PDB file of C-alpha atoms in Angstrom:
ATOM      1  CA  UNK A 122     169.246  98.940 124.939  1.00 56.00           C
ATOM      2  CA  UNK A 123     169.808 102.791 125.260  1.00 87.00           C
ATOM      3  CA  UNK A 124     170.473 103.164 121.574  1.00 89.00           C
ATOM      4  CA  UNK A 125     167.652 100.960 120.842  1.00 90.00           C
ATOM      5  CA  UNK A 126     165.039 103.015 123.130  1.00 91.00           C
ATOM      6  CA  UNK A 127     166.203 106.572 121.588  1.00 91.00           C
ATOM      7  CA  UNK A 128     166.069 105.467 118.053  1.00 92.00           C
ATOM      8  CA  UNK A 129     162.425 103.995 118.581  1.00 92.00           C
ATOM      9  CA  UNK A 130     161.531 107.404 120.211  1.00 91.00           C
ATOM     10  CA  UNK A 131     162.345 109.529 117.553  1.00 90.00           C
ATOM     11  CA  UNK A 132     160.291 107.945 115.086  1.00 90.00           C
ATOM     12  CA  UNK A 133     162.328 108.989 111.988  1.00 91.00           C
ATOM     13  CA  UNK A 134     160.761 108.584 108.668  1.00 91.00           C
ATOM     14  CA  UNK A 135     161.373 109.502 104.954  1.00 89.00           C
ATOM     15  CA  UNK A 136     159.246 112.757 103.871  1.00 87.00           C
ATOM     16  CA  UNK A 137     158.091 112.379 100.418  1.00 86.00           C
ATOM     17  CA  UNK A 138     161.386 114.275  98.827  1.00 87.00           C
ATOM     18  CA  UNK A 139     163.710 111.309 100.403  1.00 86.00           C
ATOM     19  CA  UNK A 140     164.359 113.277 103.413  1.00 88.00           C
ATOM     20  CA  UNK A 141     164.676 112.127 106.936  1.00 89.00           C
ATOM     21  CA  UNK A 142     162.545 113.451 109.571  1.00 88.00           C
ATOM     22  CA  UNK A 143     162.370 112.842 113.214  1.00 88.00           C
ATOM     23  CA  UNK A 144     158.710 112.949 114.356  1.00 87.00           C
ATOM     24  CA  UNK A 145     159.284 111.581 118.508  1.00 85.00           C
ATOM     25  CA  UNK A 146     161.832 112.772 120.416  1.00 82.00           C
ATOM     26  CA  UNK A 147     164.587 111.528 122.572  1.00 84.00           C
ATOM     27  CA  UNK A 148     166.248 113.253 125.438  1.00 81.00           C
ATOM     28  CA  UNK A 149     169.994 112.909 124.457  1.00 84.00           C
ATOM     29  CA  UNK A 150     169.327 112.397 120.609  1.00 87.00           C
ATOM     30  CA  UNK A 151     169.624 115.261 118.265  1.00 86.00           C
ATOM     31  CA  UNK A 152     169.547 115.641 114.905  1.00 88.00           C
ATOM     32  CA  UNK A 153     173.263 116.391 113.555  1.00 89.00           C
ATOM     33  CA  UNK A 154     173.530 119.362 110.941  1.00 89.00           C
ATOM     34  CA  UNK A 155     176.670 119.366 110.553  1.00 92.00           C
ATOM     35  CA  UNK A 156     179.549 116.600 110.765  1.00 92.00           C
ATOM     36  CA  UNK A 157     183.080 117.520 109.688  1.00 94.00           C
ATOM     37  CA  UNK A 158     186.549 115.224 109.731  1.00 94.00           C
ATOM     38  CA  UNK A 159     189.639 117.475 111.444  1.00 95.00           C
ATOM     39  CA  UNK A 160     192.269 115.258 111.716  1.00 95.00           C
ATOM     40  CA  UNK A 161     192.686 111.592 110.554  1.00 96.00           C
ATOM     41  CA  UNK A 162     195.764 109.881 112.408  1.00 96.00           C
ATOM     42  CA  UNK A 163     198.116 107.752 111.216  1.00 96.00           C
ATOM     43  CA  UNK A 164     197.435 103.963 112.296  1.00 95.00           C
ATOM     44  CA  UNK A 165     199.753 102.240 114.959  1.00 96.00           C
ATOM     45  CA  UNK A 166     202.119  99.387 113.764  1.00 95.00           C
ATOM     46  CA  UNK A 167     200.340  96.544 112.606  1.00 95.00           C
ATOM     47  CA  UNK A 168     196.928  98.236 112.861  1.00 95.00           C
ATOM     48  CA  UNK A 169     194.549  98.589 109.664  1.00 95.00           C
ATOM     49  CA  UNK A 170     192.549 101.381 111.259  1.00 93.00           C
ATOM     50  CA  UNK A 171     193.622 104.923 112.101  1.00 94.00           C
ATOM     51  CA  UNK A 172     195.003 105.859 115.526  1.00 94.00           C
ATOM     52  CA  UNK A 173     192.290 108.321 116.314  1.00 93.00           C
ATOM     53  CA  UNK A 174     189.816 110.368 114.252  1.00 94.00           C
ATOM     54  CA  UNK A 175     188.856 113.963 115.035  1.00 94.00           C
ATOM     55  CA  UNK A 176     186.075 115.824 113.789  1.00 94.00           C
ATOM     56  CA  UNK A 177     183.493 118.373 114.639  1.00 92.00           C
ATOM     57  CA  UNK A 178     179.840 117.522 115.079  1.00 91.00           C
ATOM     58  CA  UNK A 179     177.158 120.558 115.217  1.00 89.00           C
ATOM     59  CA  UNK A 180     173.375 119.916 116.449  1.00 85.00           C
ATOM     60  CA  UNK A 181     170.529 121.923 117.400  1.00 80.00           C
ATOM     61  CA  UNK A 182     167.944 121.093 120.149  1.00 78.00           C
ATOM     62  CA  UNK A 183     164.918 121.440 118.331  1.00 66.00           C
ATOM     63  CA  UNK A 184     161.488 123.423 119.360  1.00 61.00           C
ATOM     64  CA  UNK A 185     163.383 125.940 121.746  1.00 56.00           C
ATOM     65  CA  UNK A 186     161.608 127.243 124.516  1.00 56.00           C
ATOM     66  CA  UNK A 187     159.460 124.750 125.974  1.00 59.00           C
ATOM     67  CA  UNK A 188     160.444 123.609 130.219  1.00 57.00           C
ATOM     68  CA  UNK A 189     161.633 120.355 128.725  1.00 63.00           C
ATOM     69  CA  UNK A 190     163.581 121.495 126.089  1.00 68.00           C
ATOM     70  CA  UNK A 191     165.168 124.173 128.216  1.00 74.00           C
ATOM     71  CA  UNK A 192     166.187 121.000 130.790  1.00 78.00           C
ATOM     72  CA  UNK A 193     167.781 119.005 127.802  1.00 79.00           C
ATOM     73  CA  UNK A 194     169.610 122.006 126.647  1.00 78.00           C
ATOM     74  CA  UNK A 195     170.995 122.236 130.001  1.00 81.00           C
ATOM     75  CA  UNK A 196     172.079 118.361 129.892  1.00 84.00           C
ATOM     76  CA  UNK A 197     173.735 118.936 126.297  1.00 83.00           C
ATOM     77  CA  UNK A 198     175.852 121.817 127.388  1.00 80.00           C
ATOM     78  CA  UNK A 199     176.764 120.370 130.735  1.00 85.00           C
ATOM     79  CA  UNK A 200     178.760 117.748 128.066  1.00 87.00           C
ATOM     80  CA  UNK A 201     182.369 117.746 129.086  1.00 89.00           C
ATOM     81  CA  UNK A 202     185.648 116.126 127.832  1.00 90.00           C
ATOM     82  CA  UNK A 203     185.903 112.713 128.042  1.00 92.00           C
ATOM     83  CA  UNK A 204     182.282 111.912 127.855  1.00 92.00           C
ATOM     84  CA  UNK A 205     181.268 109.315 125.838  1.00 93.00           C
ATOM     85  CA  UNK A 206     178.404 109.549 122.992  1.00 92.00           C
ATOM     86  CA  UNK A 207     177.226 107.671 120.205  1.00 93.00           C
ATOM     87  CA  UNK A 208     176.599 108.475 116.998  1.00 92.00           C
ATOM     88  CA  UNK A 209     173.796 106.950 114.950  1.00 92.00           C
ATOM     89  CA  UNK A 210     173.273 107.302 111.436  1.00 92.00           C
ATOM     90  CA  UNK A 211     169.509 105.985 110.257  1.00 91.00           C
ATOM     91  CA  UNK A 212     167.862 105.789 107.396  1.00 91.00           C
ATOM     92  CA  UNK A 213     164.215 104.422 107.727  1.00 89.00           C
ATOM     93  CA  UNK A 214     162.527 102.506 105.117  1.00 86.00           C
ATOM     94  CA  UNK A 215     159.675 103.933 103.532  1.00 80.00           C
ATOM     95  CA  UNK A 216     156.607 104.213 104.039  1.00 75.00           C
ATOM     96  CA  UNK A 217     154.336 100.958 102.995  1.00 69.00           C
ATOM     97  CA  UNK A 218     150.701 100.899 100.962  1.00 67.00           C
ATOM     98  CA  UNK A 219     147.974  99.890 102.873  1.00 60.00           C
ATOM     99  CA  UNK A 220     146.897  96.194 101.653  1.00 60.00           C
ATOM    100  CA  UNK A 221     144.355  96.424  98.639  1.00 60.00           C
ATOM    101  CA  UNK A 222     141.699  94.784 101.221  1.00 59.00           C
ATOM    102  CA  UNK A 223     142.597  97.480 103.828  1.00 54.00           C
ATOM    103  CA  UNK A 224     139.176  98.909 105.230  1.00 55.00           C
ATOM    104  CA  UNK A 225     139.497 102.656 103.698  1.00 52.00           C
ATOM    105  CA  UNK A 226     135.737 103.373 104.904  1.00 50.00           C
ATOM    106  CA  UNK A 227     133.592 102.184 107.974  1.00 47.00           C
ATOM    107  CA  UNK A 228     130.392 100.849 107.460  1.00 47.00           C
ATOM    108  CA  UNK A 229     127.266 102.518 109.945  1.00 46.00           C
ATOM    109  CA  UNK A 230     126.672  98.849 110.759  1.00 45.00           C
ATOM    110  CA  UNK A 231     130.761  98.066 111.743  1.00 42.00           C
ATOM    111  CA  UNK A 232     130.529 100.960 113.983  1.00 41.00           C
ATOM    112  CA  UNK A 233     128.352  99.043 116.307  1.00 41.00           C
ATOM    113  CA  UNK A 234     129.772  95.746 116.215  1.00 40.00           C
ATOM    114  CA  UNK A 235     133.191  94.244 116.108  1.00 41.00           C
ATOM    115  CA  UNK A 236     134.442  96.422 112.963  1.00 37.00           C
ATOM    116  CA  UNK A 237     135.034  95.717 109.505  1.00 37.00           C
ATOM    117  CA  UNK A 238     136.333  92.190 108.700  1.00 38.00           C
ATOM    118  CA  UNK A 239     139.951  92.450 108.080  1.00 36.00           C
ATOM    119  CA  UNK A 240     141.941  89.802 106.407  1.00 34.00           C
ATOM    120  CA  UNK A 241     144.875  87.434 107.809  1.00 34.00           C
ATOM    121  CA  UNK A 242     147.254  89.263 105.354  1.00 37.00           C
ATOM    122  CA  UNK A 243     147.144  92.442 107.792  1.00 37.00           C
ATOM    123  CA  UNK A 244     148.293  90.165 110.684  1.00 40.00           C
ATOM    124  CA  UNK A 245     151.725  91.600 112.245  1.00 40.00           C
ATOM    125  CA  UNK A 246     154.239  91.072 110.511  1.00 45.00           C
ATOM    126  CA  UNK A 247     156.505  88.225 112.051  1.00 46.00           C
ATOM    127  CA  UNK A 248     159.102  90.332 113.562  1.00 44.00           C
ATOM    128  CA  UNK A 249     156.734  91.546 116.014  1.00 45.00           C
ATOM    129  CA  UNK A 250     155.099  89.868 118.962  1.00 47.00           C
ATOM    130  CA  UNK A 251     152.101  90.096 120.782  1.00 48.00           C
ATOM    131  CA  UNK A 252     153.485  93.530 122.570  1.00 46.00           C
ATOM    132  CA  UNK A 253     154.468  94.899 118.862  1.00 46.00           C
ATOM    133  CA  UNK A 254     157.943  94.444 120.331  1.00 48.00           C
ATOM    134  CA  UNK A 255     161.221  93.759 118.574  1.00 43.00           C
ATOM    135  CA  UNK A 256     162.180  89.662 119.940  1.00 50.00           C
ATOM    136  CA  UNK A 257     165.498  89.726 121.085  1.00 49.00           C
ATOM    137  CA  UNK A 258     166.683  86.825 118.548  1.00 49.00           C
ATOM    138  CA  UNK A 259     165.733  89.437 115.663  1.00 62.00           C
ATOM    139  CA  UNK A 260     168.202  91.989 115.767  1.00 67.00           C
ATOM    140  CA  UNK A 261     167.963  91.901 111.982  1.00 70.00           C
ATOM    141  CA  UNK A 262     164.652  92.519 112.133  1.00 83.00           C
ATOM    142  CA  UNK A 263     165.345  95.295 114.029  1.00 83.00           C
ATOM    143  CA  UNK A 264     167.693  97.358 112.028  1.00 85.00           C
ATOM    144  CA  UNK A 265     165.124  96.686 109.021  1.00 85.00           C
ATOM    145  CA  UNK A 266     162.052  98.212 110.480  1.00 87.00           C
ATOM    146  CA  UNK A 267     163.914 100.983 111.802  1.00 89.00           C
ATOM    147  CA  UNK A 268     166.936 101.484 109.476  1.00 90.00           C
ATOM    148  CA  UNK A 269     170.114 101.828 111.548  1.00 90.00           C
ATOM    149  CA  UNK A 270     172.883 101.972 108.877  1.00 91.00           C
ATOM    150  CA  UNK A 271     175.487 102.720 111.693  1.00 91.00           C
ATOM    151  CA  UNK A 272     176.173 103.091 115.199  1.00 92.00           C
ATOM    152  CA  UNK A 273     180.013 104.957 116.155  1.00 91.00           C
ATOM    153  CA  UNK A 274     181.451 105.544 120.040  1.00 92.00           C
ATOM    154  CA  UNK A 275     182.890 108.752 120.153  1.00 92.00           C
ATOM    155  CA  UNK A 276     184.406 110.600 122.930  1.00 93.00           C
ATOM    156  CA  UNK A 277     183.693 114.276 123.770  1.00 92.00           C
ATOM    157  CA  UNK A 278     187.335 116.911 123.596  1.00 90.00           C
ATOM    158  CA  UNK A 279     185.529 120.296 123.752  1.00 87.00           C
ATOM    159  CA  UNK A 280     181.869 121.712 123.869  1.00 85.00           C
ATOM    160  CA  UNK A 281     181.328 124.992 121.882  1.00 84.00           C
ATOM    161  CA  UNK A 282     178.117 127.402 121.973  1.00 80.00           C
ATOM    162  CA  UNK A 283     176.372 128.686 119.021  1.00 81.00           C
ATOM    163  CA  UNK A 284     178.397 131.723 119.395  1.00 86.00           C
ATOM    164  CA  UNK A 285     182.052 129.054 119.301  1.00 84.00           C
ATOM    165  CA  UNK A 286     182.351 130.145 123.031  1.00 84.00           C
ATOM    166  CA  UNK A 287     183.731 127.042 124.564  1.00 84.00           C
ATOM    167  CA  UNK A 288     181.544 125.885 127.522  1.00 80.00           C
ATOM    168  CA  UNK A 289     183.388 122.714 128.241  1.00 69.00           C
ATOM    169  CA  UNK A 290     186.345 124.126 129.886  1.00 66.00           C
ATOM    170  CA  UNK A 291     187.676 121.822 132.970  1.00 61.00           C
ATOM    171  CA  UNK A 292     189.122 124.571 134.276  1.00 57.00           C
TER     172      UNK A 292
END
């Protein structure tokens, strides 16, 4: 549920030009700004899928400069060959209108009692539970609300500063 947590963390939504945004944060998930294919290998006998695929992924930690976001920069550049990541590509849905019978104004009066009266259409919607949590038997559900198109393992070969110094180096 890693993948799950992080991606509900970020809270990435569509700005009003179609863009995606991330307004949360996550400590080992990063907007990518770059992603580039190397090397494409030829597929072993009898396989479908290529033998291995290389390619070059650039983030940034955002907001530098805060005590937290000096300690996940640390835990991003401590990455080293061999570890394993995930990449995750979303695209949320967007935003929905507020019901027509959605209270846009308070009353004086509802400020003093138990509110406005608010319709059974504004109930959750039935992917959620009493928590507001995804159900387990909804994964569907799930990859709706939040829009996960994809989800690819990847394995970590080399770690390179923002000056291409390689700070990865076993040795």
């Amino acid at each position: 549920y890693d993948i799950e947590d992080a991606i509900k963390r970020v809270q990435a939504r569509l700005t009003p030009r179609g863009e995606v945004e991330f307004c949360g944060w996550a400590r080992m998930a990063v907007p990518i700004t770059e992603f580039k294919i190397t090397n494409v290998a030829s597929p072993e006998i009898g396989s479908p899928v290529p033998a291995e695929v290389s390619a070059e992924v650039s983030y940034v930690i955002p907001q530098p400069g805060t005590r937290s976001d000096d300690q996940i920069k640390k835990e991003w550049d401590s990455l080293k060959q061999y570890d394993v990541m995930f990449l995750v590509s979303i695209r949320p849905p967007p935003p929905q209108p507020y019901p027509r019978n959605y209270p846009q104004q308070v009353d004086d009066d509802d400020r003093y009692n138990d509110g406005p009266e608010i319709s059974s259409q504004l109930d959750p919607p039935d992917y959620l539970d009493e928590n507001s949590e995804i159900r387990s038997n909804t994964r569907a559900s799930f990859l709706t609300k939040y829009g996960l198109l994809y989800v690819r393992g990847c394995e970590v070969f080399q770690v390179f500063d923002e000056e291409n110094n390689l700070i990865s180096d076993p040795n």
